[in-house]
Each structure stands twice: as structure tokens, then as C-alpha cells.
Amino acid sequence: MHSLVFLCARRLVSHHPSARRALDLLPAELYPVLFQAAFLDRRTLALQDLVATWPFPILSFQQLLGHHDQQHSSHHPSFREKPSKLCFQAVIMAVVAHLRRPWASAGLVPWCQLRVLDMTDLQDFDTDRGPDRMSLWSGTVALAKACIEVSKHKNECQKRSSKRWKGPSGASTTPQPFSVEIRADLFVNGTSFGVLRDALQTSAGPLRLKCRDFRTEELSITGIVTLLEALEPVGVRRVDLRFNNLGPAGLCTVLPHLTRFTELVSLKLPYSNVDVRRLAPGTDTGLRQLAVQLGRFPCLKELNFGSSRLSGSLRQLLSDLQAPLESLELAFCYLLPGDLAFLHKSLHAPALRRLDLSGHNFTENLLQCLCQLLEKISASLLHLDLMECHLTDARLADLLPVLCRCSRLRCLGLFGNPLSTPGLKTLVRKTVVLPDLRLVVYPYPVDCYSREPSRLASAFGHLCEDVVDKERFAAVSAEVGRMLASSGRGGAVGLGGITVPGKANGSY
């Protein structure tokens, strides 16, 4: 049941002309619920009116839409989804219009009190959510264009009027226009580089873009450095530089420009073309320089070197870190038993909450080191990814005893491993002892594929859903669902996808 206040707000925003007139008469305390109602029903005109007269200095999407009462959000998942493109654009257009009004250039005090628009945690990297959803890339472009438009308008106004304004005493004064700060997560590639660069160069303009999480793809070293230098350092928490083909030398060039971000807690460098095999024989200068650079981030808690060839070099790479890591992603890094042995004895082990070792072939020696590592981090581990790790039923049986001692585990990724239906059932039965396990990515059982098992083993990495025997798979999925239900974990079951027996909680 909705509250009466929310139902009234929903009714009001559905009648745009009446709602606009009513805003002058309504108390400020009703603005948040009106914004929620307008957002849920995609009343873009009402959203623009609300922003234009916003009575508070801060408008935070997460505070308004992320903390709605549980009863309401359970009936309307839109509050937990990403915003629609229309709603996103409506809010931006309202802010731009607000800053383009004549009194903005004249330095007059506006009715709207908005000074900070917090749009972090909104856009999604996934561009397959449909045309009505705002991706992180398109959201970044929209914000950048808004900053440029407002800055150009300000410059044009200054050119048209060079005379100085008179203050209350008759003295000549220069107007001090107000400004709005937009906090957002930014994603840029070669296509959007130019517009974001230009927007960040308008940092002194009426609309200032401040970044919290920053991601680039397929940019040159010069392009990355240009953007990093243009970002305001305060507030930047995460930097993700992927598919940039930097190599150790390129990373050593880029990383010094990150030391300005004193609050940086997460650094992701996947697909950076780091391969220790390419280092000159008898020298490890490049890797050593990279380790020194990593040691210059005192607050770093998350590190991702996915798809780098780091065989035997993990100790050297992490040797200069100042504090223990809480998240370490090393998927497809060709690690050796000595690398896992180092992690087992390192300062990071007691603090690790997330570990990604996907893409490794856990033969006997490496599997033994993995078990020892999991034993050491069992008290802290929340999220474990072991996807495409060649885990057969026998290897899983060796792993399960220590895996089940990870008592706080919430998320487990096992997709792409050649488990049979009996092996999968064993996994379901054994992990019942984990009280917090809420998200599991199961593989398709090998006996549910239409190919012969012998041919399956050699080509497993290339299998996909279209070679699954749908009837066999449906029967196994139903049986696993019954097993979960009988253990008190009944929920949506998706083998080869995500099983969510309950609501996951926490950041991992």
C-alpha cells in the first residue's frame, strides 16, 4: 500500500499545468516525494519544474530514489533500476535552463537553491538495456555537452554586455553569478574524448563537472593523461583504464598523474598489455617501476590486473603497496603456484573480501595452493570468482571443504566449468552451510550439452547456450530449484546464469 502523501504527489505531477502553479504554494518538505512520483511515472515536465524551483542546495538521485520505503519499492522496481534517458535528460535540461536565465548572468539571487546535483551511481556500463535507458557513456556525453553549452552562453553574455553593474551603494561592482556542481561517474572512449575534454576545461564555468568514478577505453597515453590532468582531484575514488594497450611503460607514464587523487581507493587496469614474458632477459626494470608507482596510493583497496600475464611476478608487483587490499582481480593472469603462495603469506590475505582468479587451470599443484589461500582468507572473503577454471567434479570435491569454511561468502562465480549434474548437485548440497551465500553463477552441466563429453572437454571454452539440450537442462534446473527450496533457499534458479535465493547485501 502506498502512503496517502505519495498517492497525492503522483496525482499532482500527472497534471502538469496544475502542478506548476501549485509549486508556489507547497512547502519545501513535499519536493522529495514529488520528485519520486515524477521520476517513477516519467513526468519529465514535472521534473523540470521541480528542478527549476528546487528549495534545497543539494539534489541527490540516490538519496531521493535509492532509499524509498521497502514496501513501495517492492511493488515498483523502477526505484531500484537505472533512470530512464528521458528523466535524465529532463533534469539536465532544467539545470541548463536555470543557468541560462537572465538573472544568472546578472548575478541576481534565484528562487532555486540548487548548488549540487549528485548523479553518481546512475548510468550503467551495459548498453543493452534498451533505448529508453541511459548508459554511462551517453550520460557522460550529455553532461559534457550541457557544461559546454552553459559556458558558451556565459561567454556570449559577457561579450554582449561589458558594462559593470552598480551595487547598493552606487559603487561599480562585478556580478558574481552562482554555479551548479554536477557530481557524476564518467566513461569516455575515443569517440567521446573531445567533448569531455572540452567540458572539463570549463571547470570555472557556471556548470562544473566533478567526477567520482572515471573509466576510459581505447585511448592513447596522451589522451588519458590529458583527461586525468583536467579532472578535479578531490572526490575521485575509482579509476578504470581498460583496453588501452598501455604496457608497463605506458602505465608508468600514466600512473604518476593519478597521485593527485588522494582519495583513490580503486584502480582497475585490465587488458593493459602487461606481459612479464616480454621483459628483457635478465631485467625486470619495467615491472619494478610499475610496483613503485602502485606504492604511491596510500588509500588503495581495490586492484584489477585482469588479462595480464603475471606468471611468477605477483610478489614483485604488489611489494610496495602501503595497505592491504580488500579486492584483488587477477582473471586470466597465468599465475603460478608461487604467486598464490605469496598471497597466502602476504599482508593482503586477512583483508581480502573479493578475489577473482577466473581463467586459471587449477591442476593439482595450483589447486592445492588455492585451497591454502582460501583457508587463510576464509574469515573475510565475501565474493569469489572461479569462472572458466577447468574445475571438474573431482577438483570441485577437493575444493568444497575449504570453500564451505568461507562462512561470510555472499557471491560465488563458477560459470564455464565442466561440472556434471551430480557435481552440481553436490555443490548445491554442500554450500547450504553458507548462511550468507545469496548469488551463485552456476555453469551449464556438461551432460546437458548436445555434444559428446569427450569432444566437450577439448572445446569447453567455446561452448555457449545454443548447444544446450533444452529438455535436459530444464529438468536439471527444476531439480536444483527443488533442492534449494527444500533447504530454505528457494528462489529464481538460472543454471548457466545467476541464481538468487535471496536478497544480496553489502558492497560485494
Phi, psi and omega in degrees: 000132177280156174287156179296325180297316181294319179298321178293319179297319180296321179293319183293314184289345178284346179245089191302308182300319179293320180297319181298316180292327184287337184299328179293341185255348186270146177289154182300330183298341182272349183300316180302315182289329175294321177296318178299315181295318180294322179294313183299319183265005178057047176271085189293323178294321178294321177300318180295320178294320180295317179293321182296337181238022186303124188270005182241156180288338183236137171236107182249119179299319182293321178293324183279324188247346183264352183233031177289158185300143186301322183296320180290314184292336178292331178272337183229088182295352179302332180290341180257356181268171176289153183290154176288156180299322181296317179295317179302310182294325180297317180294316179297316180299323180294319179294317178299313179299321179300319183277347180266354182294153184304321182291343178293319179284335182275354179078015179283158181278120181277165175289321179293132182260006186295128176233335180227124175248110183262109182244024178289156178066025184256300187285160184242142174296331184289121180264007184259023182270004177105160185292344182271000180255145180267114177283164180296322179297310182292328176295320177298315180297318181297317179294319180297315179297324178296316179299317181294318181298314181294321179295318178297320179297319179297315180296321179295320179295321180293325178290322182289332184225105180260358181285153183268150182271149178268132177278180181302329182272359182091353180286150179285127181228160176258125181299147178246087182298146177281170181218166177235133177259126178254121176260128186207164170264135188241141178226122185227145171226190183300329181290323185257003184303312185299315184290323178289321177302313180295322180293317181293336178283354176261030186300338179268004183279180181295333180243110186252130183260118178244134187257142172253305177244129187236129181227136175234154173219135172055050174247156175284166177301317180298317180296317180297314181298319179302315181289319180299321180289335181277340180288142171290129186291329183290127175100344179287119184250326185226137175231129182233107180247101185233156180057034183255357173053044187280320186072170181303318181296317179296319178297321179293336175282321185280316189302323177302334179282353177269347183293345175294335184273084187290346179260009184296122179246344185224129178229119181243124184230044181288154178056044182260010177062045174260121182219110183295341180290341182271355178294147182300140181304133177079004178222145177230033185302315182300315180292323179295319177296321178296318178297320179298318179297318179297331180286358182264011179247096188292337184258005186296126179236343183231131181222134180230117175240033184307143177062031170252146178268100187247020186312117176076007186243007185296319180302313182294321183295322185260007189291336185260001180298138186276337184221157180293143178278146174258338179223127181224116182246114185229042181294136176055044181256004176055046181289153178252165177307325179296329178293316179290326177296321176298313179301320181302324183259000186278170177290346182281331188306311183292344185257347187297125177249334178228132180221127178238111178240030180300153173083010177257146179269101185277079172285183190304309183294315181291323179295321178298318178293323177297317179298319178295320179294314179298324176300319183289324185260009186299331183283340185246340190293128178247330187222124181229126176246121176229049183277143180054050182248016178059033180280108175274177178302317182294316180292323177296322178299324177288330184276328189301319181304315180283328177299321181286352174270356175278078194293341182259004186301130180249324185230137181221123180250117181231016182298144176085009177260141185280067177268144175272173177300314175301321178295322178294319178296321177299318178301315180297316181295315185291322185280000175301334183286350180271105189291333185262359183291115186236345184220117181231131174257098183277154173275162167289128178300142184297331180282359175264000176273154183278353179270166176287143181305323181295321178284333182295319186299321184281339184244018190300324183295347184250007182281152179215180189298333186286355175254016179272136173285108190296324180292314178298317181296319180298322180293316179294317180300318179295320181293317177297321177300319179293323178296317179294319180296319181292337179266008179083013180241034182297135179188193179287125182252129177222086176298145185073010179209227186245133172252125181238089180291340181197189182276123177285149179226163177088171185282344180251000000 
